[in-house]
């Protein structure tokens, strides 16, 4: 009889390690199927909650935030690009680009969960930002992305043009921060087991098997 695990992934769509971690988790779930299955929900986290609508140039942002040189920032991006390829995700050429505010994207993801399309939208938003150098704070780009995964554009527009789900997203952010989540991705299994960071598939696989075997 299959064991179903509840998996919450706390993440931001501008976090490259979040898509790397998810791809590794997917690979792990494929290995443990059909004995272990999972229901996945995405939970909100903002890497840069104070980011203004116009965003910030990515090199400038990384060197200021992490107190590193431009050369170090480029080396880090090269390492991330390689890790992405290792798990089957090709990042676009992000030598330039900007960091944006992602709060409205999180509101849209909260709505997409009620429509049964949350993971589809999340993955499309990763692609918008990382593959297409898109702006996830721009409503027209969010609407186009929602449409691409079969979500109702009129419904999405109503969400974005209002303050719907603002309180829900803020509450969830506070809930996970209060629980100790300070960096992402944070993969939480059955509300109590935390797997931090963009771990290799083998690490996820071992953890899933161990948790599934708990009695």
CSV table of C-alpha atoms in Angstrom, one decimal:
chain,number,residue,atom,x,y,z
A,1,UNK,CA,0.0,0.0,0.0
A,2,UNK,CA,1.4,3.4,-1.0
A,3,UNK,CA,2.4,6.0,1.6
A,4,UNK,CA,1.4,9.5,0.7
A,5,UNK,CA,3.5,12.3,2.2
A,6,UNK,CA,2.4,15.9,2.6
A,7,UNK,CA,5.1,18.2,1.2
A,8,UNK,CA,5.2,22.0,1.7
A,9,UNK,CA,7.9,23.8,-0.3
A,10,UNK,CA,8.6,27.3,1.1
A,11,UNK,CA,10.2,29.2,-1.8
A,12,UNK,CA,10.5,32.3,-3.9
A,13,UNK,CA,10.3,32.3,-7.7
A,14,UNK,CA,13.5,34.4,-8.0
A,15,UNK,CA,15.4,31.8,-6.0
A,16,UNK,CA,17.5,29.6,-8.4
A,17,UNK,CA,18.1,27.0,-5.7
A,18,UNK,CA,14.3,26.6,-5.3
A,19,UNK,CA,13.9,25.2,-8.9
A,20,UNK,CA,17.1,23.2,-8.5
A,21,UNK,CA,15.7,21.7,-5.3
A,22,UNK,CA,12.3,21.0,-6.8
A,23,UNK,CA,13.8,19.2,-9.8
A,24,UNK,CA,15.9,17.0,-7.5
A,25,UNK,CA,12.8,16.3,-5.4
A,26,UNK,CA,10.9,15.3,-8.5
A,27,UNK,CA,13.7,12.9,-9.4
A,28,UNK,CA,13.6,11.4,-5.9
A,29,UNK,CA,9.8,11.0,-6.0
A,30,UNK,CA,10.2,9.2,-9.3
A,31,UNK,CA,12.6,6.8,-7.8
A,32,UNK,CA,10.4,6.0,-4.8
A,33,UNK,CA,7.2,5.6,-6.7
A,34,UNK,CA,4.7,3.9,-6.5
A,35,UNK,CA,5.5,3.0,-2.9
A,36,UNK,CA,5.7,6.6,-1.9
A,37,UNK,CA,3.6,9.5,-3.3
A,38,UNK,CA,3.3,13.1,-2.4
A,39,UNK,CA,0.9,16.0,-2.4
A,40,UNK,CA,2.8,19.2,-2.9
A,41,UNK,CA,1.9,22.8,-1.9
A,42,UNK,CA,4.0,25.9,-2.5
A,43,UNK,CA,4.3,28.3,0.4
A,44,UNK,CA,5.4,32.0,0.1
A,45,UNK,CA,8.7,33.5,0.9
A,46,UNK,CA,10.2,36.8,-0.3
A,47,UNK,CA,13.9,37.0,-0.7
A,48,UNK,CA,13.6,40.8,-1.2
A,49,UNK,CA,10.3,42.0,0.4
A,50,UNK,CA,11.4,45.6,0.3
A,51,UNK,CA,12.3,45.5,-3.4
A,52,UNK,CA,10.6,48.4,-5.3
A,53,UNK,CA,8.4,47.8,-8.4
A,54,UNK,CA,11.2,48.7,-10.8
A,55,UNK,CA,13.6,46.2,-9.3
A,56,UNK,CA,17.3,46.4,-9.1
A,57,UNK,CA,20.1,45.4,-11.5
A,58,UNK,CA,21.2,41.8,-10.6
A,59,UNK,CA,25.0,42.3,-10.2
A,60,UNK,CA,24.4,45.5,-8.2
A,61,UNK,CA,21.9,43.6,-6.0
A,62,UNK,CA,24.1,40.5,-5.4
A,63,UNK,CA,27.3,42.4,-4.6
A,64,UNK,CA,25.5,44.7,-2.2
A,65,UNK,CA,23.4,42.1,-0.4
A,66,UNK,CA,26.0,39.5,0.0
A,67,UNK,CA,29.1,41.7,0.2
A,68,UNK,CA,30.8,39.9,-2.7
A,69,UNK,CA,32.7,41.0,-5.8
A,70,UNK,CA,31.2,40.9,-9.3
A,71,UNK,CA,33.7,38.1,-10.1
A,72,UNK,CA,32.4,36.1,-7.1
A,73,UNK,CA,28.8,36.8,-8.2
A,74,UNK,CA,29.6,35.5,-11.7
A,75,UNK,CA,31.3,32.4,-10.3
A,76,UNK,CA,28.2,31.7,-8.2
A,77,UNK,CA,25.9,32.0,-11.2
A,78,UNK,CA,28.2,29.7,-13.2
A,79,UNK,CA,27.9,27.1,-10.4
A,80,UNK,CA,24.1,27.5,-10.3
A,81,UNK,CA,23.9,27.1,-14.0
A,82,UNK,CA,25.8,23.9,-13.8
A,83,UNK,CA,23.7,22.5,-10.9
A,84,UNK,CA,20.6,23.4,-13.0
A,85,UNK,CA,21.9,21.4,-15.9
A,86,UNK,CA,22.7,18.5,-13.6
A,87,UNK,CA,19.0,18.2,-12.6
A,88,UNK,CA,17.7,19.0,-16.1
A,89,UNK,CA,17.0,22.7,-15.8
A,90,UNK,CA,18.7,25.1,-18.2
A,91,UNK,CA,18.8,28.6,-16.8
A,92,UNK,CA,18.8,31.4,-19.4
A,93,UNK,CA,21.8,33.7,-19.8
A,94,UNK,CA,21.4,35.8,-16.7
A,95,UNK,CA,24.6,37.9,-17.0
A,96,UNK,CA,22.4,40.9,-16.9
A,97,UNK,CA,18.8,41.2,-15.7
A,98,UNK,CA,17.1,42.4,-12.6
A,99,UNK,CA,15.7,41.3,-9.3
A,100,UNK,CA,12.0,42.1,-8.8
A,101,UNK,CA,9.4,42.2,-6.1
A,102,UNK,CA,7.5,38.9,-6.1
A,103,UNK,CA,4.6,39.6,-3.7
A,104,UNK,CA,1.8,39.8,-6.4
A,105,UNK,CA,3.2,36.5,-7.9
A,106,UNK,CA,2.7,34.9,-4.5
A,107,UNK,CA,-0.9,36.2,-4.3
A,108,UNK,CA,-1.5,34.7,-7.7
A,109,UNK,CA,0.0,31.4,-6.7
A,110,UNK,CA,-2.3,31.3,-3.6
A,111,UNK,CA,-5.3,31.7,-5.9
A,112,UNK,CA,-3.9,29.1,-8.4
A,113,UNK,CA,-4.0,26.6,-5.5
A,114,UNK,CA,-7.8,27.0,-5.3
A,115,UNK,CA,-7.9,26.3,-9.0
A,116,UNK,CA,-5.8,23.1,-8.8
A,117,UNK,CA,-3.0,24.7,-10.9
A,118,UNK,CA,-0.5,25.9,-8.3
A,119,UNK,CA,2.5,23.7,-9.3
A,120,UNK,CA,1.9,24.4,-13.0
A,121,UNK,CA,1.9,28.2,-12.4
A,122,UNK,CA,4.9,28.0,-10.1
A,123,UNK,CA,7.0,26.2,-12.7
A,124,UNK,CA,5.8,28.6,-15.4
A,125,UNK,CA,6.8,31.6,-13.2
A,126,UNK,CA,10.3,30.0,-12.7
A,127,UNK,CA,10.6,29.8,-16.5
A,128,UNK,CA,9.3,33.4,-16.9
A,129,UNK,CA,12.0,34.7,-14.6
A,130,UNK,CA,15.0,32.4,-15.2
A,131,UNK,CA,14.6,31.3,-18.8
A,132,UNK,CA,12.9,34.4,-20.4
A,133,UNK,CA,14.4,37.2,-18.3
A,134,UNK,CA,10.8,38.2,-17.4
A,135,UNK,CA,9.5,40.5,-14.8
A,136,UNK,CA,7.3,38.7,-12.2
A,137,UNK,CA,6.0,41.9,-10.7
A,138,UNK,CA,4.5,43.1,-14.1
A,139,UNK,CA,0.8,42.2,-14.1
A,140,UNK,CA,0.6,41.8,-17.9
A,141,UNK,CA,3.4,39.2,-17.7
A,142,UNK,CA,1.8,37.4,-14.7
A,143,UNK,CA,-1.5,37.2,-16.7
A,144,UNK,CA,0.2,35.9,-19.8
A,145,UNK,CA,1.9,33.2,-17.6
A,146,UNK,CA,-1.4,32.3,-15.9
A,147,UNK,CA,-3.0,31.9,-19.3
A,148,UNK,CA,-0.2,29.7,-20.5
A,149,UNK,CA,-1.1,27.0,-17.8
A,150,UNK,CA,-4.8,27.2,-18.5
A,151,UNK,CA,-5.9,29.5,-15.7
A,152,UNK,CA,-8.8,31.9,-16.2
A,153,UNK,CA,-7.3,35.2,-17.2
A,154,UNK,CA,-10.3,37.2,-16.0
A,155,UNK,CA,-10.1,35.5,-12.6
A,156,UNK,CA,-6.3,36.2,-12.4
A,157,UNK,CA,-6.9,39.8,-13.3
A,158,UNK,CA,-9.4,40.2,-10.5
A,159,UNK,CA,-6.9,38.9,-8.0
A,160,UNK,CA,-4.1,41.2,-9.2
A,161,UNK,CA,-6.2,44.3,-9.4
A,162,UNK,CA,-7.4,43.9,-5.8
A,163,UNK,CA,-5.8,43.1,-2.5
A,164,UNK,CA,-7.2,39.5,-2.5
A,165,UNK,CA,-5.0,37.0,-0.6
A,166,UNK,CA,-2.7,39.7,0.7
A,167,UNK,CA,-3.6,38.8,4.3
A,168,UNK,CA,-3.4,35.1,3.6
A,169,UNK,CA,0.1,35.4,2.0
A,170,UNK,CA,1.4,37.6,4.8
A,171,UNK,CA,0.1,35.2,7.4
A,172,UNK,CA,1.8,32.2,5.8
A,173,UNK,CA,5.0,34.1,5.4
A,174,UNK,CA,4.9,35.0,9.1
A,175,UNK,CA,4.0,31.4,10.0
A,176,UNK,CA,7.0,29.9,8.4
A,177,UNK,CA,9.4,32.6,9.5
A,178,UNK,CA,8.2,32.1,13.1
A,179,UNK,CA,8.8,28.4,12.6
A,180,UNK,CA,12.4,29.2,11.8
A,181,UNK,CA,12.5,29.3,8.0
A,182,UNK,CA,15.1,31.9,7.2
A,183,UNK,CA,16.3,30.7,3.8
A,184,UNK,CA,14.8,28.8,0.9
A,185,UNK,CA,14.0,26.3,-0.4
A,186,UNK,CA,12.7,24.8,2.7
A,187,UNK,CA,11.0,21.4,2.1
A,188,UNK,CA,8.7,20.4,5.0
A,189,UNK,CA,7.4,16.9,5.0
A,190,UNK,CA,4.3,15.9,7.0
A,191,UNK,CA,4.5,19.3,8.8
A,192,UNK,CA,7.6,18.4,10.9
A,193,UNK,CA,10.6,17.1,8.8
A,194,UNK,CA,12.7,20.0,7.3
A,195,UNK,CA,15.0,19.4,4.4
A,196,UNK,CA,16.9,22.7,3.7
A,197,UNK,CA,18.4,23.9,0.5
A,198,UNK,CA,18.7,22.6,-3.1
A,199,UNK,CA,19.8,19.1,-2.0
A,200,UNK,CA,20.8,16.4,-4.5
A,201,UNK,CA,18.1,13.9,-5.4
A,202,UNK,CA,19.8,11.2,-3.3
A,203,UNK,CA,19.4,13.2,-0.2
A,204,UNK,CA,15.7,13.8,-0.8
A,205,UNK,CA,15.3,10.1,-1.7
A,206,UNK,CA,16.9,8.9,1.6
A,207,UNK,CA,14.8,11.4,3.6
A,208,UNK,CA,11.5,10.4,1.9
A,209,UNK,CA,12.1,6.7,2.5
A,210,UNK,CA,13.0,7.3,6.2
A,211,UNK,CA,9.9,9.4,6.8
A,212,UNK,CA,7.6,7.1,5.0
A,213,UNK,CA,8.8,4.2,7.1
A,214,UNK,CA,8.0,6.0,10.4
A,215,UNK,CA,5.3,4.4,12.4
